Coordinates of C-alpha atoms in Angstrom, one line a residue:
Chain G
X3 CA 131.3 90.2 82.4
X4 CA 132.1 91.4 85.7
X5 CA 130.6 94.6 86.7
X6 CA 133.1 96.6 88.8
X7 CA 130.3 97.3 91.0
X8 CA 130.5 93.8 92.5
X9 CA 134.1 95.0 94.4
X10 CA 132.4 98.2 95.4
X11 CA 129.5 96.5 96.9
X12 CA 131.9 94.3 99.0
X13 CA 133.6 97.6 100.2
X14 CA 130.7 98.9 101.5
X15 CA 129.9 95.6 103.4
X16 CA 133.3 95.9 104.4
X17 CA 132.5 99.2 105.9
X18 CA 134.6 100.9 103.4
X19 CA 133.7 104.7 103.4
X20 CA 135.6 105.2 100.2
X21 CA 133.8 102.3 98.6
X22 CA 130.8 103.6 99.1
X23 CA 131.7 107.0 97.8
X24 CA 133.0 105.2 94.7
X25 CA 129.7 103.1 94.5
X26 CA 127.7 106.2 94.8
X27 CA 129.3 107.9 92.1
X28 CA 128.9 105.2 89.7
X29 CA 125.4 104.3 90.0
X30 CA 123.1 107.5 91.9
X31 CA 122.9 109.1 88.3
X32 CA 121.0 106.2 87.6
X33 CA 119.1 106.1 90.8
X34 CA 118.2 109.0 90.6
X35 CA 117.6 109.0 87.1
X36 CA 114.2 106.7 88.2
X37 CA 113.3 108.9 90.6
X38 CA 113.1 112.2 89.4
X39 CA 110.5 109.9 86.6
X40 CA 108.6 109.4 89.6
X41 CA 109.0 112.7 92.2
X42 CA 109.8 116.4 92.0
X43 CA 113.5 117.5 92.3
X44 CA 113.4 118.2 96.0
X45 CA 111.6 115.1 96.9
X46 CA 113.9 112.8 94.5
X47 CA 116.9 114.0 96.1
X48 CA 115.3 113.4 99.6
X49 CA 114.2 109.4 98.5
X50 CA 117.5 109.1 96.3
X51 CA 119.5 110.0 99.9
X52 CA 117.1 107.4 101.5
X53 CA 118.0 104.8 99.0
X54 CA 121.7 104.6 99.5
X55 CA 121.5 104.7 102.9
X56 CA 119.4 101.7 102.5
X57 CA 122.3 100.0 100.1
X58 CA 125.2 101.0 102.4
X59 CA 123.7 99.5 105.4
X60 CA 122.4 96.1 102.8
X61 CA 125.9 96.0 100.6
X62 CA 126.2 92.8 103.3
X63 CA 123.5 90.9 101.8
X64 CA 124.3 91.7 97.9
X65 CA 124.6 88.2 96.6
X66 CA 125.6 88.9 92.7
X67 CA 123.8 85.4 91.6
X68 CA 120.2 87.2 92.1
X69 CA 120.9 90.5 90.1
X70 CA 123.7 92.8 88.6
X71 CA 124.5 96.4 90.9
X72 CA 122.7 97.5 88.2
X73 CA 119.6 95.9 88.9
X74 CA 120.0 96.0 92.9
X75 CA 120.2 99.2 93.1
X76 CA 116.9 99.8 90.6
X77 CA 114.7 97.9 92.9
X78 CA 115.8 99.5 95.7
X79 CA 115.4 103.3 93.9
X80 CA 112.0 102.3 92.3
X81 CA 110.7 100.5 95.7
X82 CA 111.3 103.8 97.6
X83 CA 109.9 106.1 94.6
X84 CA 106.3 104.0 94.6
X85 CA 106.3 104.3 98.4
X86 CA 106.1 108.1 98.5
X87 CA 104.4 108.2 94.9
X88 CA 101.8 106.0 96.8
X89 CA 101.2 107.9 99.9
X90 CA 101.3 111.0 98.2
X91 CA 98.4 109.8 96.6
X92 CA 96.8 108.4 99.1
X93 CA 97.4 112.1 101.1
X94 CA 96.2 113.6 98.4
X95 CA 92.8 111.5 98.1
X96 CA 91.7 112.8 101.4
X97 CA 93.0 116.3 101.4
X98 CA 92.7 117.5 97.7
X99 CA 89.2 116.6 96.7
X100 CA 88.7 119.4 94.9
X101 CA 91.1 119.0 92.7
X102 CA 90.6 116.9 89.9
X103 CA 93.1 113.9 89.2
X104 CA 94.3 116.2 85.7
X105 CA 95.9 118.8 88.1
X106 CA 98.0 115.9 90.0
X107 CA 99.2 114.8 86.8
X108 CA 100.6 117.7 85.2
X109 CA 102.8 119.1 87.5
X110 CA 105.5 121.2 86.0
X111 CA 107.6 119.1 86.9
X112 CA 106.9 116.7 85.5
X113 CA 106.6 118.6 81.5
X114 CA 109.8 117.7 80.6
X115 CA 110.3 114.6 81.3
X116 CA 107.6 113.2 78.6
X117 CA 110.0 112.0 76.3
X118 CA 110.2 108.3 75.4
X119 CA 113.2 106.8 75.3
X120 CA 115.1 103.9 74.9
X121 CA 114.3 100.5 75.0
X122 CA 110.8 101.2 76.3
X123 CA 109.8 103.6 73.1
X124 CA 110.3 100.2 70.7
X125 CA 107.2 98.4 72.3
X126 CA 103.7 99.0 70.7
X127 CA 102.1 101.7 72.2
X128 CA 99.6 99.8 74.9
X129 CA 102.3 98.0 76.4
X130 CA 104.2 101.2 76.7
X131 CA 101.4 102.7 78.0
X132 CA 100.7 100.0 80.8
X133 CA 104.6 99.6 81.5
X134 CA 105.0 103.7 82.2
X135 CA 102.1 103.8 84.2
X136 CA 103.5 100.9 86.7
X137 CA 106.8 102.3 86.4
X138 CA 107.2 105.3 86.7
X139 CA 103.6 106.7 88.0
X140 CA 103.5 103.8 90.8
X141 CA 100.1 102.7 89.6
X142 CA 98.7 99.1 90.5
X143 CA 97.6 96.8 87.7
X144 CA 93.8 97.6 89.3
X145 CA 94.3 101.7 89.1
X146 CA 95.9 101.2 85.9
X147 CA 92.8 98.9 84.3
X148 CA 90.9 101.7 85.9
X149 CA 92.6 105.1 84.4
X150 CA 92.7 103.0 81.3
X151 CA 89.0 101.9 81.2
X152 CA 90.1 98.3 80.3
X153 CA 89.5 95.2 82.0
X154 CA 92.4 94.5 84.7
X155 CA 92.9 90.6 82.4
X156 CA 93.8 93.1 79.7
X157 CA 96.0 94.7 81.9
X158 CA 98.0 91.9 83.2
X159 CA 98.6 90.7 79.9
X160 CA 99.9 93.5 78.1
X161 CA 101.8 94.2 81.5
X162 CA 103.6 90.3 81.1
X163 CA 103.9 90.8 76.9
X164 CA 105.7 94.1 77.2
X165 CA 107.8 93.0 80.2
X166 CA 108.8 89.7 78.2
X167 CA 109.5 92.2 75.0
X168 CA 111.4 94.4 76.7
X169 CA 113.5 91.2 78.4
X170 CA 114.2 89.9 74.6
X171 CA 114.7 93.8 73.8
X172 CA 117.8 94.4 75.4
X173 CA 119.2 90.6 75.3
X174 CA 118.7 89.8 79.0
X175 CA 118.6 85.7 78.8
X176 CA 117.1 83.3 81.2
Chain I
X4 CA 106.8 74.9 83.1
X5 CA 104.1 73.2 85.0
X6 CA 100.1 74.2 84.8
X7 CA 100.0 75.2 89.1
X8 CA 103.5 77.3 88.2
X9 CA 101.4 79.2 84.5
X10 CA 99.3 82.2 86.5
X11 CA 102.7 82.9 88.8
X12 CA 104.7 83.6 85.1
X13 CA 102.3 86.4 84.7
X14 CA 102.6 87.6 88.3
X15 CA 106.1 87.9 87.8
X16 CA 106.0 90.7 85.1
X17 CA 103.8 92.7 87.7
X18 CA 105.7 91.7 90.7
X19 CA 108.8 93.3 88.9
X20 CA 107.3 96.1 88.3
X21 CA 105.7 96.0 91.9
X22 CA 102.3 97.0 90.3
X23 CA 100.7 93.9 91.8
X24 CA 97.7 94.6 94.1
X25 CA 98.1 93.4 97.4
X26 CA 96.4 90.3 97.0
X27 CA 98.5 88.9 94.3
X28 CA 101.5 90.0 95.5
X29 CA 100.9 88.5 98.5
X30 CA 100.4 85.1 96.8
X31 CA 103.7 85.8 94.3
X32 CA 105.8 85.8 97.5
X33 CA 103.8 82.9 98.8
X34 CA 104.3 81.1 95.6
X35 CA 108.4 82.2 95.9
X36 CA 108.7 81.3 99.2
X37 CA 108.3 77.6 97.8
X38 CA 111.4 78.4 95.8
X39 CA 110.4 78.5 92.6
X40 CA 113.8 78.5 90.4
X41 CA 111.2 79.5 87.5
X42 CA 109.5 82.4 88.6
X43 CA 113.4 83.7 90.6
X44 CA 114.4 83.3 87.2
X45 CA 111.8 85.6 85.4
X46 CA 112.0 88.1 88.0
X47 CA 116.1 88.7 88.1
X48 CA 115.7 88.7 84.2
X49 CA 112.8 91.1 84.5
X50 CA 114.7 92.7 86.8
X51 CA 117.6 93.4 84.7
X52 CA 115.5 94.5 81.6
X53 CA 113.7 97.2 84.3
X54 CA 117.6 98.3 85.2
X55 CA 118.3 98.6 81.6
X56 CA 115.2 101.1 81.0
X57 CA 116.2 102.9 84.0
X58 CA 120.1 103.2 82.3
X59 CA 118.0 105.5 79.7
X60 CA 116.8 108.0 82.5
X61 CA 120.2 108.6 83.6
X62 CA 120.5 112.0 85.3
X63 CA 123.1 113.6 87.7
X64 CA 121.5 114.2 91.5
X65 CA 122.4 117.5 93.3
X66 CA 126.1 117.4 94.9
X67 CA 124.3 118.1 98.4
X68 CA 123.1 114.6 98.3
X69 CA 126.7 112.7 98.4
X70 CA 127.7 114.8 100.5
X71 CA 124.9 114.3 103.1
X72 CA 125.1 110.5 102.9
X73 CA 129.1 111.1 103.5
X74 CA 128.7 112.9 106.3
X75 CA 126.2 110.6 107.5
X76 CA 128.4 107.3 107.7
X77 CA 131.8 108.9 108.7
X78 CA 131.9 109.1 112.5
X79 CA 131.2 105.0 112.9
X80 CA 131.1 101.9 110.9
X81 CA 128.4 101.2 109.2
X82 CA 125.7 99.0 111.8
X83 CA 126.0 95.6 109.5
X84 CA 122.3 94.8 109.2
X85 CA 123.6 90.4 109.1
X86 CA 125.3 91.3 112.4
X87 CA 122.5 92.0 114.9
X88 CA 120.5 89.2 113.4
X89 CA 123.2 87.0 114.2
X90 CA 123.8 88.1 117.3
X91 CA 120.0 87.9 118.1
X92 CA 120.1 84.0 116.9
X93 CA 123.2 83.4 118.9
X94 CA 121.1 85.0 122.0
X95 CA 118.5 83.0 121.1
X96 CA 120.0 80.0 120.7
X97 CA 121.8 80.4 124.2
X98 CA 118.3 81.1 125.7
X99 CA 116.8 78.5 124.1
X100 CA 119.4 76.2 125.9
X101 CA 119.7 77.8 128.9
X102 CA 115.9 77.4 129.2
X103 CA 116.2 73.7 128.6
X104 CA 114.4 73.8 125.6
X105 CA 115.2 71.4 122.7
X106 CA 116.5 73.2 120.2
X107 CA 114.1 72.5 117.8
X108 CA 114.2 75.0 115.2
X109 CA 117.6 75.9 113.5
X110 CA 119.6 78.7 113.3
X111 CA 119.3 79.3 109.7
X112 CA 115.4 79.2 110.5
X113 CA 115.2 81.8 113.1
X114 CA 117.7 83.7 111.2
X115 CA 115.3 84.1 108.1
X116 CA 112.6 85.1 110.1
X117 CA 114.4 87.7 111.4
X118 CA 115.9 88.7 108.0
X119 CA 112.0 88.9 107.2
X120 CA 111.1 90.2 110.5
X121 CA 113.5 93.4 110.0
X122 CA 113.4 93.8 106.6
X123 CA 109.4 94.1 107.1
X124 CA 110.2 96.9 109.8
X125 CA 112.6 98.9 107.5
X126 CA 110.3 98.7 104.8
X127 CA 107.7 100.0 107.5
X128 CA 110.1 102.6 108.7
X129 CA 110.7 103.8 105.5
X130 CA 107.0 104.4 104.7
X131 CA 106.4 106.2 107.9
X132 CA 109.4 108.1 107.2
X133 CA 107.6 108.9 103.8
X134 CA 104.1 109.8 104.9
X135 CA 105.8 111.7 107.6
X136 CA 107.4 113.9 104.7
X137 CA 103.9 114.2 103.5
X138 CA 102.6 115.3 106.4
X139 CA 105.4 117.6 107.1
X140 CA 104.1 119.6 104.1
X141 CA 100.6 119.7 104.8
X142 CA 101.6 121.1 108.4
X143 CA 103.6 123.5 106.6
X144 CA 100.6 124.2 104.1
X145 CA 98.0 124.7 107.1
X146 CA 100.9 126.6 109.3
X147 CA 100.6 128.9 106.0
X148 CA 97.2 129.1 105.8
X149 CA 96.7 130.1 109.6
X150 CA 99.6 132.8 108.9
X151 CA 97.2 134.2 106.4
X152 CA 94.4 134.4 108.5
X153 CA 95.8 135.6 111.5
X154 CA 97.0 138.3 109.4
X155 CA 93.5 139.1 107.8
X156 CA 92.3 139.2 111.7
X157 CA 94.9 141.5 112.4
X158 CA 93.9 143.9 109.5
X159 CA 90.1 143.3 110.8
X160 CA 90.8 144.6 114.5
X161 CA 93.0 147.2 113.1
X162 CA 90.1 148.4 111.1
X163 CA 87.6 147.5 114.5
X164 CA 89.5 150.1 116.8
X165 CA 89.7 152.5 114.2
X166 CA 85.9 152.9 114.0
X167 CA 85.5 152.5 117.8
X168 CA 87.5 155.1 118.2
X169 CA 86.0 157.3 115.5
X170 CA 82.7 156.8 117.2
X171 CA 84.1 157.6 120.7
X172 CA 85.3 160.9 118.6
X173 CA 82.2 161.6 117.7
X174 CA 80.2 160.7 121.1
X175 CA 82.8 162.9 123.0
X176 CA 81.4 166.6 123.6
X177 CA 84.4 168.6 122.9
X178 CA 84.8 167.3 119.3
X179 CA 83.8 169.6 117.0
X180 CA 83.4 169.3 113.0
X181 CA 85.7 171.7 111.3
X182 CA 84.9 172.2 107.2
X183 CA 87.1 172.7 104.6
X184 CA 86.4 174.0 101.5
X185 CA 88.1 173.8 98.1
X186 CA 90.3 176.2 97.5
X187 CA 91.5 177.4 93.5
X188 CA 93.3 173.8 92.1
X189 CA 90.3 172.0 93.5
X190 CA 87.0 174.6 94.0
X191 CA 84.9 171.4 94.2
X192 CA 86.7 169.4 96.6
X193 CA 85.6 169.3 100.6
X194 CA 87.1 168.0 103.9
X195 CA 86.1 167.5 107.1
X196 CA 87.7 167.5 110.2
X197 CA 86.7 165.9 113.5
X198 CA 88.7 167.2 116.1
X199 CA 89.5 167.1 119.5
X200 CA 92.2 168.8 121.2
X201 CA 92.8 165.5 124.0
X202 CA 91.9 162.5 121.6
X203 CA 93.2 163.7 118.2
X204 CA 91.2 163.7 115.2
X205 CA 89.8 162.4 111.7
X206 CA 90.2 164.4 108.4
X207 CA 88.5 162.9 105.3
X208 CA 88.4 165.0 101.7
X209 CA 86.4 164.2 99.0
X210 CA 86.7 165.3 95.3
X211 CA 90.5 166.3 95.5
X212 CA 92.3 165.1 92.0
X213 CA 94.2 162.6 91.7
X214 CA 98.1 164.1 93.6
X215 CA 100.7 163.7 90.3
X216 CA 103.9 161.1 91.1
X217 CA 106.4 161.9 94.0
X218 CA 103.4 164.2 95.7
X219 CA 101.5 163.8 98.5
X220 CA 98.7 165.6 100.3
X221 CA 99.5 166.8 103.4
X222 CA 97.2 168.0 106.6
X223 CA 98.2 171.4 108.4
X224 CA 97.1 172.3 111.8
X225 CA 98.0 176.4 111.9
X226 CA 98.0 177.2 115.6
X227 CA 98.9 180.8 116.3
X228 CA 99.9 181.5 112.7
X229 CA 102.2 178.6 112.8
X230 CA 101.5 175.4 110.8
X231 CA 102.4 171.8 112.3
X232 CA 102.3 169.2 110.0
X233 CA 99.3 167.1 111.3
X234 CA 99.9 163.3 108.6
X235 CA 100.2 162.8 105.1
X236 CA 97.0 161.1 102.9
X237 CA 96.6 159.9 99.2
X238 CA 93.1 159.8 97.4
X239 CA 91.5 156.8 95.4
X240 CA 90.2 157.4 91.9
X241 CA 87.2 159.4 93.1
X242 CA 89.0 161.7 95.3
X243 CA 88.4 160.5 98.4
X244 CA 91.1 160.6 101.3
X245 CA 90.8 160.1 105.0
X246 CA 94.0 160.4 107.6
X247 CA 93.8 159.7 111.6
X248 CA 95.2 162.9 113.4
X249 CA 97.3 162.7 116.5
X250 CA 97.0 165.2 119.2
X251 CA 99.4 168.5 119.0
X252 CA 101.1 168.8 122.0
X253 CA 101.2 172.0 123.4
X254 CA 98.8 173.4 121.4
X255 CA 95.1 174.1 123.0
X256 CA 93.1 175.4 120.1
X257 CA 93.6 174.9 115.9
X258 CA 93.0 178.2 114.7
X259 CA 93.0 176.7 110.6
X260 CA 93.4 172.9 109.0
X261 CA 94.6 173.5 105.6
X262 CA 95.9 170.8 102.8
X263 CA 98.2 171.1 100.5
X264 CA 99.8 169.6 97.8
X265 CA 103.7 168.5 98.9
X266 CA 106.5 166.3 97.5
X267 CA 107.1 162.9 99.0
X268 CA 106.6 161.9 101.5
X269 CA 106.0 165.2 103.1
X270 CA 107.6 167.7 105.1
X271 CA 107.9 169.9 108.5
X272 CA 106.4 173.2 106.8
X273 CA 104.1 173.6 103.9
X274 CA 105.6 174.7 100.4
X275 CA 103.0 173.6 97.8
X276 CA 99.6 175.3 97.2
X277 CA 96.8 174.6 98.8
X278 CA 94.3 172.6 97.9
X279 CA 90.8 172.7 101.0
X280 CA 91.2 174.9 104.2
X281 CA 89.0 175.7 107.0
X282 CA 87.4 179.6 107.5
X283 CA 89.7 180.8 110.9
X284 CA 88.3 179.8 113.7

């Protein structure tokens, strides 16, 4: 099926304001959606202005063979969400030694947003785990094996197994 | 699926997610450089599951947004980012020639190492532009803490020049110490004045109760049988009170200080009892 997001996308590459307000409507819920898993409000409004931006001035290079509007525009939100998840962390390791690593984590934020949903809520709990902690806490497979206290081999492979569960999950084919 | 391509299927999961440390992600895009139709095809897949999970966060963004990014690409069309890079091969290409070099690398090759070239330098912009948000709030946070502690210095010289000049008062010859005693609310309590008639003074009571809601003690300086209102004082839990007195213009000597008990926050001429006065001068 043809997602209607293909035309929009070659508005935009077309320079087409009203495609891209069209576009935007359509998919920064779920943009955004991704990023306020990964930032506070103010911050996730900031990145989620930063990622379409990003697609308006890329819609030229959208080739619909490699990946669904869907998917495209995923990457794009989660890629900017790990940046600042990642140097807010790093920021954070020199400036906030005192406090400990709990206090990051439980920002207020953050409380509600706890809830498992979905297709990743059917996978056995440490694949979950590992998947949540890439996704939507930014972590590397190293600082995930680390937080975890498991080897990073263990890591990896639950990391692949969910990945490959959640591909079958929702019927995405190769 | 071939034994070399095995450890790149599990990098693909990671890449995905983009939880790869550096090293192997650096050898995933080595290995898809090579054009691996295997490992493009786990990641779009991947790639479309990770959309899907994200299609369960949905959740509407704050109108200012759209309206930002609108106002943002109105005034021009948008820069293509497939234009400059053509136009840089095309100026490269024209160099190349005019240089009478042989025109030994294609188009399409200098035109994906400038893809990669600026899609490296956006992804480096937009880091900067991150840690600079980053470090915009922790210039804000230390602009904050140097607010508060310019303001605790302030308090500290306030309180510094208020006991300089109490001890000027008190090194200066023609102040002189006036007592008050506690008069019938308050038989216990006491004040003191330091006054001179150039500098001003300092009154402090001790052992006055506690003044009931919407009153106020106030300081009287009677001068010729005529009381000026000389600043208003409140007492903490043990009765103590101390108020900084300006000097009365026009008036040479103080014949009485008296306090009394007044509503808030005070008035021109005394109408409450009062509570410590000084024996006439």
């Amino acid at each position: 099926m043809r997602s209607p997001g293909i035309d929009l996308i070659r508005r935009m590459a077309g320079g087409d304001r009203d495609g891209f307000a069209a576009f935007y409507d359509a998919y920064a819920s779920l943009a955004f959606g991704v990023l306020r898993r990964m930032l506070p409000p103010e911050e996730a409004a900031e990145a989620l202005q930063d990622v379409f931006w990003e697609l308006w001035r890329a819609a030229g290079d959208y080739d619909p063979s490699r990946g669904s509007p869907e998917a495209w525009v995923t990457v794009r939100a989660r890629s900017r969400g790990i940046d600042r998840v990642r140097s807010v962390r790093r920021r954070e390791e020199v400036f906030v030694v005192a406090e400990s690593a709990d206090d990051a984590s439980v920002d207020p934020s953050f409380e509600d947003r706890d809830t498992v949903r979905g297709a990743l809520a059917s996978l056995p709990e440490p694949q979950r785990e590992v998947l949540e902690l890439a996704y939507w806490k930014g972590l590397t497979q190293s600082e995930i094996a680390a937080r975890l206290g498991q080897p990073l081999g263990t890591v990896k492979t639950r990391m692949r197994l969910g990945m490959d569960k959640l591909r079958g999950l929702i019927g995405v084919s190769s | 699926m071939s034994a070399a391509h095995e450890p790149f299927a599990e990098l693909a999961a990671g890449y995905a997610l983009g939880a790869l440390d550096p090293r192997d992600a650096a050898a995933f895009e080595r290995h898809l450089a090579e054009r691996c139709a295997e490992c493009e095809e786990s990641l779009r897949a991947y790639r479309e599951a990770l959309a899907r999970v994200a299609a369960d966060e949905r959740e509407a963004p704050p109108p200012h947004v759209r309206a930002a990014l609108l106002g943002r690409i109105a005034p021009a069309p948008p820069l293509r980012r497939s234009r400059p890079v053509r136009l840089v091969v095309a100026w490269a290409a024209t160099a190349a020639l005019a240089a009478g070099i042989a025109a030994v690398v294609t188009a399409s090759a200098v035109g994906a190492r400038y893809e990669a070239r600026i899609a490296a330098i956006a992804r480096e912009a937009d880091a900067l532009r991150a840690e600079l948000a980053v470090q915009t709030r922790t210039v804000a946070d230390l602009q904050r803490k140097v607010d508060e502690q310019d303001h605790a210095l302030t308090m500290v010289r306030a309180e510094s020049a208020e006991q300089a000049r109490t001890l000027a008062l008190l090194g200066d010859p023609a102040t002189r110490v006036v007592t008050l005693a506690g008069a019938k609310p308050s038989p216990n309590a006491q004040g003191r004045m330091l006054w001179n008639p150039q500098a001003g003074g300092l009154f402090v009571a001790a052992a006055l109760p506690p003044a009931p809601a919407g009153k106020i003690y106030e300081l009287w300086a009677i001068a010729a049988g005529k009381p000026r209102a000389a600043g208003t004082f409140s007492v903490d839990p043990d009765g103590r009170g101390r108020v900084r007195v300006e000097p009365i213009a026009g008036v040479a000597a103080v014949d009485v200080f008296a306090v009394t008990l007044e509503p808030e926050p005070g008035g021109t001429s005394p109408t409450g009892e009062i509570y410590l006065a000084s024996k006439e001068a």
